[in-house]
């Protein structure tokens, strides 16, 4: 990798930091479409390691991330 390629890679990495928190979705029961691109390719998964932590939603098209709040069950 050349010097200029390293500079470009470093600049790109700084512009797109890894590990950004998803948008908090309040008052939303279930998304049908991505709020950013309108795609229906949404994937839901558990956040954290336990069921009460909430639910993470990721768009398969634009990689948008959101988090459903954990509900109170019982």
Coordinates of C-alpha atoms in Angstrom, one line a residue:
X1 CA 0.0 0.0 0.0
X2 CA 1.4 3.3 -1.0
X3 CA 1.6 6.5 1.0
X4 CA -1.3 8.2 -0.6
X5 CA -3.5 5.1 -0.3
X6 CA -2.7 5.0 3.5
X7 CA -3.7 8.7 3.8
X8 CA -7.0 8.0 1.9
X9 CA -7.8 5.0 4.1
X10 CA -7.1 6.9 7.3
X11 CA -9.3 9.8 6.2
X12 CA -12.1 7.4 5.2
X13 CA -11.9 5.6 8.5
X14 CA -12.1 8.9 10.4
X15 CA -15.2 10.0 8.5
X16 CA -17.0 6.7 9.2
X17 CA -16.4 5.7 12.8
X18 CA -17.2 2.2 13.8
X19 CA -19.5 1.4 16.6
X20 CA -22.0 4.2 16.3
X21 CA -25.1 3.8 18.4
X22 CA -28.3 3.3 16.6
X23 CA -31.2 5.8 16.6
X24 CA -33.6 5.3 19.5
X25 CA -37.1 4.5 18.3
X26 CA -39.6 5.7 20.8
X27 CA -43.3 5.2 20.3
X28 CA -42.8 2.9 17.3
X29 CA -44.1 -0.7 17.6
X30 CA -42.7 -2.1 14.4
X31 CA -41.1 -0.5 11.3
X32 CA -42.2 -1.6 7.9
X33 CA -39.7 0.5 5.9
X34 CA -36.3 2.1 6.6
X35 CA -36.7 5.7 7.6
X36 CA -33.5 6.7 5.6
X37 CA -33.9 4.9 2.3
X38 CA -37.4 3.4 2.3
X39 CA -36.2 -0.2 1.8
X40 CA -38.2 -3.2 3.3
X41 CA -35.0 -5.1 3.9
X42 CA -35.0 -4.8 7.7
X43 CA -33.3 -7.3 10.0
X44 CA -34.2 -7.4 13.7
X45 CA -32.0 -8.9 16.4
X46 CA -31.6 -8.9 20.2
X47 CA -29.4 -6.1 21.6
X48 CA -27.0 -7.1 24.3
X49 CA -27.0 -10.5 25.7
X50 CA -30.3 -10.6 27.5
X51 CA -33.9 -10.4 26.3
X52 CA -34.8 -7.2 28.3
X53 CA -32.1 -5.1 26.6
X54 CA -34.2 -4.1 23.6
X55 CA -34.2 -4.9 19.9
X56 CA -31.8 -3.7 17.2
X57 CA -33.1 -3.0 13.7
X58 CA -30.6 -2.8 10.7
X59 CA -31.5 -2.0 7.1
X60 CA -29.9 -4.4 4.7
X61 CA -29.8 -1.8 1.9
X62 CA -28.3 1.4 3.5
X63 CA -27.0 -0.1 6.8
X64 CA -29.1 2.3 8.9
X65 CA -29.4 1.1 12.6
X66 CA -32.1 1.7 15.1
X67 CA -33.0 0.4 18.5
X68 CA -36.5 -0.5 19.9
X69 CA -36.9 0.3 23.5
X70 CA -37.3 -2.7 25.8
X71 CA -40.9 -3.1 26.9
X72 CA -42.2 -4.0 30.4
X73 CA -43.6 -7.5 30.3
X74 CA -45.3 -9.2 33.2

